[in-house]
Short mmCIF file of C-alpha atoms in Angstrom, two decimals:
data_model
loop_
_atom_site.label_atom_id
_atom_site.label_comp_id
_atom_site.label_asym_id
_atom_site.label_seq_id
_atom_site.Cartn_x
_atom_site.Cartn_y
_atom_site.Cartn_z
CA UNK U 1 -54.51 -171.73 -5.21
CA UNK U 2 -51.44 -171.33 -3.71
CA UNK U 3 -49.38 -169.68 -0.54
CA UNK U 4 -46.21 -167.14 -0.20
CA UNK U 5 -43.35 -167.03 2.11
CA UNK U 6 -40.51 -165.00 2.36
CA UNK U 7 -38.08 -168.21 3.16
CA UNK U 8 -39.11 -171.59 2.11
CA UNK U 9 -36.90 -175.06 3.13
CA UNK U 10 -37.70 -177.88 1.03
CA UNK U 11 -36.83 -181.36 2.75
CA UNK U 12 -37.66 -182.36 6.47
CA UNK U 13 -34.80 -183.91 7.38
CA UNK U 14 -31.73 -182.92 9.68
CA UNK U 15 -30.73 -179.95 8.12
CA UNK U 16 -34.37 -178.39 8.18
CA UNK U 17 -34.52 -178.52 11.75
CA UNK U 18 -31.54 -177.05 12.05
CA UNK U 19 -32.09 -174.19 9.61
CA UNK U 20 -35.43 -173.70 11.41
CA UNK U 21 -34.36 -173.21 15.00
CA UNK U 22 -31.43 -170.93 13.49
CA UNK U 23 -34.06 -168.93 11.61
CA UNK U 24 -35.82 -168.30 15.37
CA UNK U 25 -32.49 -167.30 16.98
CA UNK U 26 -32.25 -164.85 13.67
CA UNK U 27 -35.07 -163.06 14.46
CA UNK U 28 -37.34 -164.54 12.00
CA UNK U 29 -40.77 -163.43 12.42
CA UNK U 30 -44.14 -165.66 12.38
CA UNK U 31 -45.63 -166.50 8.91
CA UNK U 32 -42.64 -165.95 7.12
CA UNK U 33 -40.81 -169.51 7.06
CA UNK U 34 -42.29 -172.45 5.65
CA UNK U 35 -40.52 -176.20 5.65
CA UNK U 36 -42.35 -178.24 3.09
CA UNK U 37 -41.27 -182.48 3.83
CA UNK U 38 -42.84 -185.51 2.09
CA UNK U 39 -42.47 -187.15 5.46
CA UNK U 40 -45.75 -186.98 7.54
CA UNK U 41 -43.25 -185.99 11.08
CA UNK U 42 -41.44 -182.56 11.84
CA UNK U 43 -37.77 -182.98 11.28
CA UNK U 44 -36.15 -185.59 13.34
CA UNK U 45 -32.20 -186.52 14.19
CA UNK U 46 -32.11 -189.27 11.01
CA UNK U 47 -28.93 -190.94 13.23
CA UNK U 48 -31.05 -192.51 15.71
CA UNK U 49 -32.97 -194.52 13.32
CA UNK U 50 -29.52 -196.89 13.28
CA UNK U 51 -29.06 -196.16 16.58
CA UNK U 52 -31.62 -196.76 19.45
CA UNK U 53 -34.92 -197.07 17.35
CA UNK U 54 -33.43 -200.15 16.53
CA UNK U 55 -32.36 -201.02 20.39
CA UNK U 56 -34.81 -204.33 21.44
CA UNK U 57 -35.75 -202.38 24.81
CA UNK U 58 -36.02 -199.15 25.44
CA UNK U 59 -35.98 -198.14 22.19
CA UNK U 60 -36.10 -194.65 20.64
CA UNK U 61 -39.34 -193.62 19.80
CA UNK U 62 -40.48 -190.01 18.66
CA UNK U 63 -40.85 -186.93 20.06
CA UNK U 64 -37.72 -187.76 21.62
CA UNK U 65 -35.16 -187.62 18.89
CA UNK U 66 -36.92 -184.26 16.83
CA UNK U 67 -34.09 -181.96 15.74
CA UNK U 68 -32.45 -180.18 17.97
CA UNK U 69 -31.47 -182.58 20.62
CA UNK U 70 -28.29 -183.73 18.88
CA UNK U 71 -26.78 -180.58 19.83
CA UNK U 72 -28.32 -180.90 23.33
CA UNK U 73 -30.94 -177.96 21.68
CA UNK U 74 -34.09 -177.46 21.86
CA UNK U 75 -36.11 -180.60 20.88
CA UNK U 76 -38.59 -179.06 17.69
CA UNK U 77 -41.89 -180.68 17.70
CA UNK U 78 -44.85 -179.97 15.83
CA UNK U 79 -46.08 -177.47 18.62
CA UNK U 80 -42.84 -175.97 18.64
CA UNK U 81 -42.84 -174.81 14.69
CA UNK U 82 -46.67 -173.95 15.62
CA UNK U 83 -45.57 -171.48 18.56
CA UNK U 84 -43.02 -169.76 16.79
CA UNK U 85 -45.27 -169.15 13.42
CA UNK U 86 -43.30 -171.65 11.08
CA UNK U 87 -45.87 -172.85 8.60
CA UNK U 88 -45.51 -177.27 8.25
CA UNK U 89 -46.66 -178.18 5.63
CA UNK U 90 -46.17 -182.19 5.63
CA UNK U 91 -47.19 -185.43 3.72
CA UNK U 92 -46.32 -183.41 0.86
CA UNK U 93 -44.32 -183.90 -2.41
CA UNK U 94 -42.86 -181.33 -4.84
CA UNK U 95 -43.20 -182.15 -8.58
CA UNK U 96 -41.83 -179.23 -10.03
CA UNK U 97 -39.85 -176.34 -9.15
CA UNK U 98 -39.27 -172.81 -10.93
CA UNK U 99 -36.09 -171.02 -9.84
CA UNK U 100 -36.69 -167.98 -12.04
CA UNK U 101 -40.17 -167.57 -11.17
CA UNK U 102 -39.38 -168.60 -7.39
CA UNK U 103 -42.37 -171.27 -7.15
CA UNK U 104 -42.71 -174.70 -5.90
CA UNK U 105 -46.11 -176.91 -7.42
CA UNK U 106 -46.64 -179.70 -5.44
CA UNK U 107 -48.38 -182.57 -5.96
CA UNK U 108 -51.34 -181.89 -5.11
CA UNK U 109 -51.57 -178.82 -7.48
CA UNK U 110 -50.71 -175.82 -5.11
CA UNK U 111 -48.00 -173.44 -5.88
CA UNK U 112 -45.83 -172.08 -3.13
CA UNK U 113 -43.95 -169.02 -3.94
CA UNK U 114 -40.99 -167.48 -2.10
CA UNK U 115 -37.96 -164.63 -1.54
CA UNK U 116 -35.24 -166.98 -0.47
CA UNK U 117 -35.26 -171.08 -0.79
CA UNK U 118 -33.47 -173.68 1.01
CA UNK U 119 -33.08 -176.99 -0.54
CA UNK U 120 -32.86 -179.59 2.16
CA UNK U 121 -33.81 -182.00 -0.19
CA UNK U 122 -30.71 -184.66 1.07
CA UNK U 123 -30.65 -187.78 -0.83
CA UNK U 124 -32.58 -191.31 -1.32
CA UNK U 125 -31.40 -194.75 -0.41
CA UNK U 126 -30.16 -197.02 -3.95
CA UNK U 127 -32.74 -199.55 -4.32
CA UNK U 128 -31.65 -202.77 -6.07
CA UNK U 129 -34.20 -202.14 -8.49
CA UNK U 130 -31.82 -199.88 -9.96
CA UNK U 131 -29.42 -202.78 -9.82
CA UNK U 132 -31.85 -205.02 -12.37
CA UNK U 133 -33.19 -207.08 -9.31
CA UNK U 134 -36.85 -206.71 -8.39
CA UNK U 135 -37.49 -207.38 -5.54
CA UNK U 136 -40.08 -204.69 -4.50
CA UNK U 137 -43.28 -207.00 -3.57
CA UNK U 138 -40.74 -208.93 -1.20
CA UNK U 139 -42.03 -208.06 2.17
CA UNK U 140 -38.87 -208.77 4.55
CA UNK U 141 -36.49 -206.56 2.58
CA UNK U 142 -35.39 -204.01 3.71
CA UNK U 143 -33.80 -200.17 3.67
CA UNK U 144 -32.95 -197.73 6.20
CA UNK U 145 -33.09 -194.25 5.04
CA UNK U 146 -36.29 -192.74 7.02
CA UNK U 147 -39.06 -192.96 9.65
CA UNK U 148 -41.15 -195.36 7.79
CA UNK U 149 -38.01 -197.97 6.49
CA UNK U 150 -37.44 -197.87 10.53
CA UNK U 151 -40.47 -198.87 11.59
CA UNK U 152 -40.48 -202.06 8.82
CA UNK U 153 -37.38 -202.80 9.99
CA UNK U 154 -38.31 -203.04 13.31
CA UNK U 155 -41.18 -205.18 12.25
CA UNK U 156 -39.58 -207.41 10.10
CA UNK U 157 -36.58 -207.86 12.97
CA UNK U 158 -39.43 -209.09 15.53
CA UNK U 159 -40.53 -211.59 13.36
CA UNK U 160 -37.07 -213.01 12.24
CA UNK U 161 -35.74 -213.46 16.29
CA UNK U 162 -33.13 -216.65 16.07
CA UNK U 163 -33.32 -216.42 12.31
CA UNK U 164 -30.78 -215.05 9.64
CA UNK U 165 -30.42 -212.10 8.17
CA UNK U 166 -28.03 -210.63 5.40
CA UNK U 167 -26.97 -207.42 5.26
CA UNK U 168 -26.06 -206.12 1.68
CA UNK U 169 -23.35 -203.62 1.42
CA UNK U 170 -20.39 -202.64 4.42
CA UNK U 171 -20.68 -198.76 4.50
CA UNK U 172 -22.54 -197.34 7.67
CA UNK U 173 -25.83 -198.40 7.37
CA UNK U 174 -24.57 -202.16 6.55
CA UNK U 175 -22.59 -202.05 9.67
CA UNK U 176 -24.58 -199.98 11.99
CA UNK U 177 -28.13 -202.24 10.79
CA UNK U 178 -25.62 -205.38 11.52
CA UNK U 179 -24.67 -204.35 15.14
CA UNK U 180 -28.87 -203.71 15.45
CA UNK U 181 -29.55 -207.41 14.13
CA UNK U 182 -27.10 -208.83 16.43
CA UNK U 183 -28.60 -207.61 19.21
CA UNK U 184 -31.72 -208.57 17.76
CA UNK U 185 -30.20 -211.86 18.81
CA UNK U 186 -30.56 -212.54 14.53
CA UNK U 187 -27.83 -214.05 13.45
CA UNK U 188 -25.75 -212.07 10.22
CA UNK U 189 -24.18 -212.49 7.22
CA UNK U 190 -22.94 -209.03 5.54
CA UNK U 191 -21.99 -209.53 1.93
CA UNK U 192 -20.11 -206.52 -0.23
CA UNK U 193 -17.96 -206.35 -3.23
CA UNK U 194 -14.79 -204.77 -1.63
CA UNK U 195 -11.62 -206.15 0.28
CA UNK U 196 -13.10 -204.41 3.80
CA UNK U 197 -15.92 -202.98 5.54
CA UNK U 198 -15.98 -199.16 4.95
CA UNK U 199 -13.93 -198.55 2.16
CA UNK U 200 -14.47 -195.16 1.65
CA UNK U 201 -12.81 -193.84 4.73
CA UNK U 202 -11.05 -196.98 6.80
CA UNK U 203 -7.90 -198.32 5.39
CA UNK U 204 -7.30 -202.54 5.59
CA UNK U 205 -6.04 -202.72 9.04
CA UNK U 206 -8.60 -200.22 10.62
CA UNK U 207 -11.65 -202.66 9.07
CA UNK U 208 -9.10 -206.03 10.03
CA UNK U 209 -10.23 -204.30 13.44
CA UNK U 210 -14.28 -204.07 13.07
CA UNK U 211 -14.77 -207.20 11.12
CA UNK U 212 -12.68 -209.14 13.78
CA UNK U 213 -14.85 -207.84 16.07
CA UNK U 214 -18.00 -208.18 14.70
CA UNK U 215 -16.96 -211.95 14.28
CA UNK U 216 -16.89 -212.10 17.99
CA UNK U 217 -20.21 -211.19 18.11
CA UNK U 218 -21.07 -213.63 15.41
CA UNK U 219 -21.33 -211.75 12.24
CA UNK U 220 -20.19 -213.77 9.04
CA UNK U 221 -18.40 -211.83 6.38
CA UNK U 222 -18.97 -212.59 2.31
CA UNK U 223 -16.33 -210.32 0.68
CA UNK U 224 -15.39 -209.57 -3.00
CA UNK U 225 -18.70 -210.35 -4.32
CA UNK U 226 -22.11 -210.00 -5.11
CA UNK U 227 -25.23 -210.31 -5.47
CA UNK U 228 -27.09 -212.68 -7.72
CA UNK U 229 -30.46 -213.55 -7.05
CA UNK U 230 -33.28 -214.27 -4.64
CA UNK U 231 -34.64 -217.64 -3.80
CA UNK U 232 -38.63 -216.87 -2.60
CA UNK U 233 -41.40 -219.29 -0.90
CA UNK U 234 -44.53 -219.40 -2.33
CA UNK U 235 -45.83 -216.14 -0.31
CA UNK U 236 -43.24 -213.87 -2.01
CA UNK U 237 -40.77 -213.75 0.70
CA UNK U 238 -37.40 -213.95 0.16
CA UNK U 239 -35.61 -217.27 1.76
CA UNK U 240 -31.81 -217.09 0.23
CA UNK U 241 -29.68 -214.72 -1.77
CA UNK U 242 -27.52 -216.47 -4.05
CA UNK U 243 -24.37 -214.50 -4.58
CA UNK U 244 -21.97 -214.25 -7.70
CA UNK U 245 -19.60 -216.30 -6.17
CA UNK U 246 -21.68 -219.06 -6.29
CA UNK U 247 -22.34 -219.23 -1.79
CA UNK U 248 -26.26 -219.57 -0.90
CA UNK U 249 -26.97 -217.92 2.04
CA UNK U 250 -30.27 -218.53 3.94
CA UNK U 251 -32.03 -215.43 4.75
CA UNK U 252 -35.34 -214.71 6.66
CA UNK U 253 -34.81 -211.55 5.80
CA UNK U 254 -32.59 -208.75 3.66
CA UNK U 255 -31.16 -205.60 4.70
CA UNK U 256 -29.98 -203.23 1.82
CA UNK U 257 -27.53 -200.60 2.15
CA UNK U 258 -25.79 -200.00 -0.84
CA UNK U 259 -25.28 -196.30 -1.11
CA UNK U 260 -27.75 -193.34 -1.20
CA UNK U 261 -28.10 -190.47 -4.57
CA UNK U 262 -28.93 -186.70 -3.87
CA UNK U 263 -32.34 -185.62 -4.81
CA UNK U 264 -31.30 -183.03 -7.00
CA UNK U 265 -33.91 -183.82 -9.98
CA UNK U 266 -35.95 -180.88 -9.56
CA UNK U 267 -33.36 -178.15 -10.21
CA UNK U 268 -31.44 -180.22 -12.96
CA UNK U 269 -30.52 -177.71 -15.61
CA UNK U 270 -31.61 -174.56 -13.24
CA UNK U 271 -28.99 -175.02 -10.94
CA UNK U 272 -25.66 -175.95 -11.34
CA UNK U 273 -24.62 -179.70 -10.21
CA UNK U 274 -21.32 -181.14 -9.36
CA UNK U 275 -20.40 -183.81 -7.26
CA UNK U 276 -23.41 -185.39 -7.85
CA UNK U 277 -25.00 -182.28 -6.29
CA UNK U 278 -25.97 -178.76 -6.20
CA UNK U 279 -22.47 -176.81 -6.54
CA UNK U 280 -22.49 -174.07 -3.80
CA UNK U 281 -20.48 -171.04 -2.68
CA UNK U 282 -18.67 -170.57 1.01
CA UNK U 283 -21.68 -169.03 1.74
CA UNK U 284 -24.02 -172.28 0.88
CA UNK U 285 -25.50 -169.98 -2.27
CA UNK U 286 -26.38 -171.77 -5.61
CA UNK U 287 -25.64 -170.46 -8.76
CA UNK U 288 -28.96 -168.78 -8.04
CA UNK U 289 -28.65 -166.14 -5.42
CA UNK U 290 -32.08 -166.45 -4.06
CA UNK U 291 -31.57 -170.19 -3.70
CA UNK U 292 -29.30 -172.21 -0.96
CA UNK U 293 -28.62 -175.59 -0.61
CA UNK U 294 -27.47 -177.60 2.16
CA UNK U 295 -26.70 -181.15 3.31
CA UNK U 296 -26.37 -184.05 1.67
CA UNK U 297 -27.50 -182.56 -1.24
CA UNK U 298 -24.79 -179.49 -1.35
CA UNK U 299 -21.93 -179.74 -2.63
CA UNK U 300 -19.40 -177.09 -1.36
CA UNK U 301 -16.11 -175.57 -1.17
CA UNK U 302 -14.07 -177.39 1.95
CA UNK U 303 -11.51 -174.15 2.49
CA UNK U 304 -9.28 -176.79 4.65
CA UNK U 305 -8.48 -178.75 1.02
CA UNK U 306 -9.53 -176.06 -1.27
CA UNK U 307 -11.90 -178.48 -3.39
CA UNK U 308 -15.17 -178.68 -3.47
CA UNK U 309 -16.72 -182.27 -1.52
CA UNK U 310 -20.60 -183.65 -1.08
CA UNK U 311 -20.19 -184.74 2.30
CA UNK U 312 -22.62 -187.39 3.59
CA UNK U 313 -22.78 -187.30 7.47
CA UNK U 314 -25.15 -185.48 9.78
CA UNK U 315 -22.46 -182.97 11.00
CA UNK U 316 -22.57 -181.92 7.81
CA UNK U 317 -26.32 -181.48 7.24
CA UNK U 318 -26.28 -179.11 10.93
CA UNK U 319 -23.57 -177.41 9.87
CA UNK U 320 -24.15 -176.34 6.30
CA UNK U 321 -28.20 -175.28 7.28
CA UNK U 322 -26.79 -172.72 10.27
CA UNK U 323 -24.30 -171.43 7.91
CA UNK U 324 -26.97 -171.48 5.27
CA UNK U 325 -29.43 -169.41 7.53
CA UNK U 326 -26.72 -166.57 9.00
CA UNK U 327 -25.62 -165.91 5.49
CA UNK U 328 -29.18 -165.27 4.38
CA UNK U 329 -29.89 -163.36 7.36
CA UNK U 330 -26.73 -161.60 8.45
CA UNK U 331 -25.24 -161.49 4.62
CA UNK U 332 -22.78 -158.96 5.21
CA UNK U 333 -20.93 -160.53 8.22
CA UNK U 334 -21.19 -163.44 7.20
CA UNK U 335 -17.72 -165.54 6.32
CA UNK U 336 -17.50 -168.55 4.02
CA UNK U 337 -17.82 -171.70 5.60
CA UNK U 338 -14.75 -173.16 7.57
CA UNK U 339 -15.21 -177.13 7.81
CA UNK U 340 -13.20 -179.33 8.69
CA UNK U 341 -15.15 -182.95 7.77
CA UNK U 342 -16.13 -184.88 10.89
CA UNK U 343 -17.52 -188.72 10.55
CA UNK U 344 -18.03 -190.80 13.27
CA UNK U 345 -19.89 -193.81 14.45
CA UNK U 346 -20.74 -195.90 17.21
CA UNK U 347 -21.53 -200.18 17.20
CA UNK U 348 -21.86 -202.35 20.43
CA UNK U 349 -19.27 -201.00 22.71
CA UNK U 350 -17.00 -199.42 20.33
CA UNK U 351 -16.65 -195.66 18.98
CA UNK U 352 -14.78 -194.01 16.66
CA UNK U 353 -14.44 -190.22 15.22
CA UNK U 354 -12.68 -189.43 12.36
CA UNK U 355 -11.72 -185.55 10.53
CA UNK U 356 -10.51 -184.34 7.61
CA UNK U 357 -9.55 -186.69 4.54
CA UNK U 358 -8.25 -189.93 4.48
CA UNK U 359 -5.95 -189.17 1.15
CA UNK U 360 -1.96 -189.99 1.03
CA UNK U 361 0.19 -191.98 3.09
CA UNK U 362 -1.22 -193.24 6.60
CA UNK U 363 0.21 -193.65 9.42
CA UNK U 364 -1.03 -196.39 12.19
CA UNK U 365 -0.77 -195.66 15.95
CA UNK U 366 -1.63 -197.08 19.35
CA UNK U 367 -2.66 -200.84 20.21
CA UNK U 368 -4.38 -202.88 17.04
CA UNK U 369 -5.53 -205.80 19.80
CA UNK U 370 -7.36 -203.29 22.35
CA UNK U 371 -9.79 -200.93 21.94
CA UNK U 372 -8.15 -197.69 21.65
CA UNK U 373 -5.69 -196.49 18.65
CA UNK U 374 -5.97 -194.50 15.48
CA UNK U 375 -4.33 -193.13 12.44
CA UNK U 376 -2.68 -190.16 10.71
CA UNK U 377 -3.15 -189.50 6.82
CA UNK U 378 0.00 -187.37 5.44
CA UNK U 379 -0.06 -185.96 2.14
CA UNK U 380 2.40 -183.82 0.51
CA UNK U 381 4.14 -183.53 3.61
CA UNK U 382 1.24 -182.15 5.91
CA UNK U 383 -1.06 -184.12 8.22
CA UNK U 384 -4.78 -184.01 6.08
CA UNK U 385 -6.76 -186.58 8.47
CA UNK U 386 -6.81 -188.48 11.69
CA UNK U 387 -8.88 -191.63 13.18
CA UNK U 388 -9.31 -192.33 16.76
CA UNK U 389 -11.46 -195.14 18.27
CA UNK U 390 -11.93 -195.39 21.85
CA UNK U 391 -10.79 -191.73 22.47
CA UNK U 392 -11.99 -189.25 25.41
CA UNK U 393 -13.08 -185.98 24.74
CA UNK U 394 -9.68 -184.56 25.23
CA UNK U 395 -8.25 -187.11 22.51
CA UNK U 396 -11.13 -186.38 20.46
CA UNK U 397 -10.57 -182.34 20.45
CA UNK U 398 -6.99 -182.46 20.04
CA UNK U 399 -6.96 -184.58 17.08
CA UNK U 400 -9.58 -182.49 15.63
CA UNK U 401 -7.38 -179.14 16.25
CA UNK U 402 -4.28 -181.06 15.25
CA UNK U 403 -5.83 -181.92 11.61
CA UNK U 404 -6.99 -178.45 11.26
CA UNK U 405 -4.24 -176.96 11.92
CA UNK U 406 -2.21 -179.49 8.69
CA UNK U 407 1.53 -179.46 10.19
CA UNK U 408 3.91 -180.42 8.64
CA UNK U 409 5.00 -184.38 9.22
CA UNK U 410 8.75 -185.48 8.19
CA UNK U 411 8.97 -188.28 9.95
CA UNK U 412 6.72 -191.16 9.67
CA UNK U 413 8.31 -193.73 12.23
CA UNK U 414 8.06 -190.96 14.27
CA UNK U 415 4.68 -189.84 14.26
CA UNK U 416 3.92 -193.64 14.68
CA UNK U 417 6.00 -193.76 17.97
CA UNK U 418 4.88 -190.01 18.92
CA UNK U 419 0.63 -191.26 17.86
CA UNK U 420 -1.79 -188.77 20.13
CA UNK U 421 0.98 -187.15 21.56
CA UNK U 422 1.77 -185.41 18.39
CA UNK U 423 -1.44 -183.96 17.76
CA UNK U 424 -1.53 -182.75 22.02
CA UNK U 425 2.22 -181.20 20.81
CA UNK U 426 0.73 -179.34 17.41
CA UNK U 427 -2.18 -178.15 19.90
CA UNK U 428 0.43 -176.39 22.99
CA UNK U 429 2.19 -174.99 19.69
CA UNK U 430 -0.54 -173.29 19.06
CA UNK U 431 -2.39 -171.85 22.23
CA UNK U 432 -4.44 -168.85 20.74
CA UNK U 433 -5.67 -171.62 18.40
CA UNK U 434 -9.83 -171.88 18.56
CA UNK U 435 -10.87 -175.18 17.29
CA UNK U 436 -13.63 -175.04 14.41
CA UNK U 437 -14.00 -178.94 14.65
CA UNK U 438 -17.28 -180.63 13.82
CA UNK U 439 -20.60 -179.70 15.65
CA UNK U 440 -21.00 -182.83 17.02
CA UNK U 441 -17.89 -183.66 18.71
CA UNK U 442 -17.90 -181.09 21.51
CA UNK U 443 -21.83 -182.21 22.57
CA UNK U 444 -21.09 -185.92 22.26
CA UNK U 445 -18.98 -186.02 25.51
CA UNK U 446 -21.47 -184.20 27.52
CA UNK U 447 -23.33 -185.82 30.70
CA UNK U 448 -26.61 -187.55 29.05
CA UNK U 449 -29.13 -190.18 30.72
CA UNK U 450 -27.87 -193.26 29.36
CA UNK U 451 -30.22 -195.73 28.26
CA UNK U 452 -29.54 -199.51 29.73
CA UNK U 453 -30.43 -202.33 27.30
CA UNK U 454 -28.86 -206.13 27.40
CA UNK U 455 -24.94 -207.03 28.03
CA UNK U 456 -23.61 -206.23 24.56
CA UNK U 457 -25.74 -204.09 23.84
CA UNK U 458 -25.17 -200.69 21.19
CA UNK U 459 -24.37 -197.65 23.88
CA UNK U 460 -27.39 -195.15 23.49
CA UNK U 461 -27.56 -192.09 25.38
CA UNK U 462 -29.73 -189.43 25.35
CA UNK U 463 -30.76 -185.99 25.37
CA UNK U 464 -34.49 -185.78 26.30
CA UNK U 465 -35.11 -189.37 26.13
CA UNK U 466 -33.11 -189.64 22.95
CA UNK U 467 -31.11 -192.47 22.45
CA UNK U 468 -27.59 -191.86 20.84
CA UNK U 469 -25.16 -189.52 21.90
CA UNK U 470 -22.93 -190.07 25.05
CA UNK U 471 -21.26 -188.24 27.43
CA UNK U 472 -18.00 -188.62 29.86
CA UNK U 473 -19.70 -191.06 31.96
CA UNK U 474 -19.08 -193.49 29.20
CA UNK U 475 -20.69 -197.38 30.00
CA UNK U 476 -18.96 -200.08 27.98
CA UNK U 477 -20.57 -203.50 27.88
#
């Protein structure tokens, strides 16, 4: 038994939805595109599950967040795939895969053959199992990585209202979760083995910032260690986590977010791997030409740095499946990819954007006590990266364009004094300049609905009902 396609995505995630709705502008035609998910929903825009799914009223609930609306696209649901001949097939997990042969077997014993693959397969949330800590019969842990880890945490949130929570790990989902709990009105502890919050991209005065703030709204911080063990009642659930350190912390309930790993198991010694994941050409292109992979599971050449990065961020993931798609379909005017890496985030009133790579010396700018300043990284001379929180669009853009465009810095007092006006100066320089800065970015300060919720409260906007991105008519609580 099995079925045949002439392009097959496997993974439901961001970057299928994407790829999908660029297959349809392509020219695709019905019956030949197939997106095969182990999720039992058509793709969906994974952001809002930290975002407003989380919100205590009006929160984001599906169809309103399918992929595309974080592009202010068209929003994909089921009927959509159905009316444009793109075969679903969900609630369904691949066991094996055959690059030479070009067949997929999943679980359930069918084989699904294809011309041209696109593995969307993105990555899985660490579990502290992994860790040597069992604690998967403990009901009020939990993850954040999809749909169904949403709707338990949402659960176990309503149950634990005044209580305490601890949040394991400071990355995104450790602060964005955090931010949710708050307003949760559950009070927080995050615990993490670093100095800061986000290590991997902010540097110790940027986090001074966050944590400062977050200790305003009542969030307790347990740095440099880790965890120990788990005190449980007699039901199983977990009522303390004892750290290395030797501090008890109470806890109605856990919140893990300790890193994610790319699913790349299934074309382990087909394909080849770096960065932890499938290496790829400019053109997203495996080292098997009738496979591509994209998102969090690709690792590809960044032309800006001329290294090959796994980047982890949605932008990303939409990015790398369009590119994906018009190289398959328009191979011989198609370019390599041009990206310029683009993170951002948004908590309680606060927002911040961020491009290119935080390596070398930085630079600080603006005001450190208010809610709008940034940084510069300089390496080797040349301007590599740039932070902004609290920007405008305008802000936003020029830093962007500035970063891409890596001028040369010789004065670092100066650029401290000179802060956005430098990049607005590199940008004038350069008028014939088009910016190729991250998808997201440009949509983000469109006009949206914006969703009210309680004085404090996470901005969510939305396209279509959806609750996350936001436009010029910015609300701060």
């Amino acid at each position: 038994m099995g079925r045949a396609f002439v392009y097959v995505i496997l993974g439901g995630g961001v970057a299928a939805g994407y790829a999908a709705l660029e297959f349809i502008k392509k020219g695709v035609s019905p019956g030949e595109l197939c997106i095969i998910s182990e999720e039992s929903v058509a793709p969906y825009e994974r952001p809002a599950l930290s975002k407003g799914f989380l919100l205590p009223e009006a929160p984001a609930r599906l169809p309103s967040f399918h992929t595309c609306v974080g592009l202010n696209e068209e929003r994909l649901t089921t009927k959509w795939y159905k009316e444009h001949g793109i075969e679903l097939v969900l609630g369904t997990r691949v066991k094996s895969a055959d690059v030479k042969r070009k067949t997929l077997l999943t679980a359930t014993g069918e084989t699904i053959s294809y011309k041209t693959l696109i593995v969307a397969t993105g990555a899985r949330a660490l579990k502290l199992e992994e860790f040597g800590v069992n604690v998967s019969n403990a009901e009020n842990v939990c993850y954040l990585r999809d749909l169904a880890d949403a709707s338990k945490l949402v659960t176990v949130m309503q149950s634990c209202v005044s209580g305490n929570a601890v949040v394991i790990g400071g990355g995104y989902i450790g602060m964005e979760c955090a931010a949710s709990l708050v307003i949760n009105k559950i009070n927080v502890t995050m615990v993490f083995p670093e100095d800061h919050c986000m290590p991997r991209l902010f540097t110790t005065k940027i986090a001074d910032y966050y944590e400062e703030y977050y200790k305003g709204k009542g969030v307790k911080f347990v740095k440099g260690t880790v965890l120990m063990s788990f005190e449980f009642d007699s039901n199983g659930k977990i009522t303390a986590v004892n750290l290395k350190d030797g501090t008890r912390v109470p806890a109605d309930m856990v919140v893990v977010g300790i890193g994610i790993r790319p699913n790349t198991s299934l074309f382990e010694g087909q394909l080849s791997i770096e960065k932890g994941g499938i290496k790829v050409n400019g053109k997203m292109q495996t080292s098997n030409d009738s496979v591509y992979a994209v998102g969090d599971v690709a690792a590809f050449p960044v032309k800006l740095f001329g290294d090959i990065r796994r980047l982890e961020h949605v932008d990303s993931a939409r990015m790398t499946a369009r590119h994906a798609v018009t190289a398959i379909m328009e191979p011989d005017t198609t370019d390599d990819f041009d990206y310029i890496p683009f993170f951002y985030s948004r908590v309680f009133g606060l927002s911040w954007q961020f491009y290119g790579d935080n390596a070398g010396e930085v630079v600080h700018f603006g005001d450190y006590s208010a809610k709008s300043f940034g940084a510069y990284w300089i390496k080797d001379g040349l301007l590599v990266g740039s932070f902004l929180e609290g920007g405008n669009k305008e802000e936003y853009e020029a830093l962007a364009r500035a970063t891409r465009l890596r001028p040369s810095v010789e004065n670092l007092a100066e650029l401290e004094n000179e802060g956005l006006s430098f990049a607005y100066v590199i940008c004038q320089k350069s008028p014939s300049f088009v910016g190729c800065i991250g998808s997201s970015i440009a949509v983000e300060q469109k006009p949206m609905h914006v969703w009210h919720a309680t004085a404090g409260v996470i901005f969510a906007a939305s396209i279509a009902g959806f609750a996350y991105w936001y436009g010029r008519r910015r609300k701060r609580w």
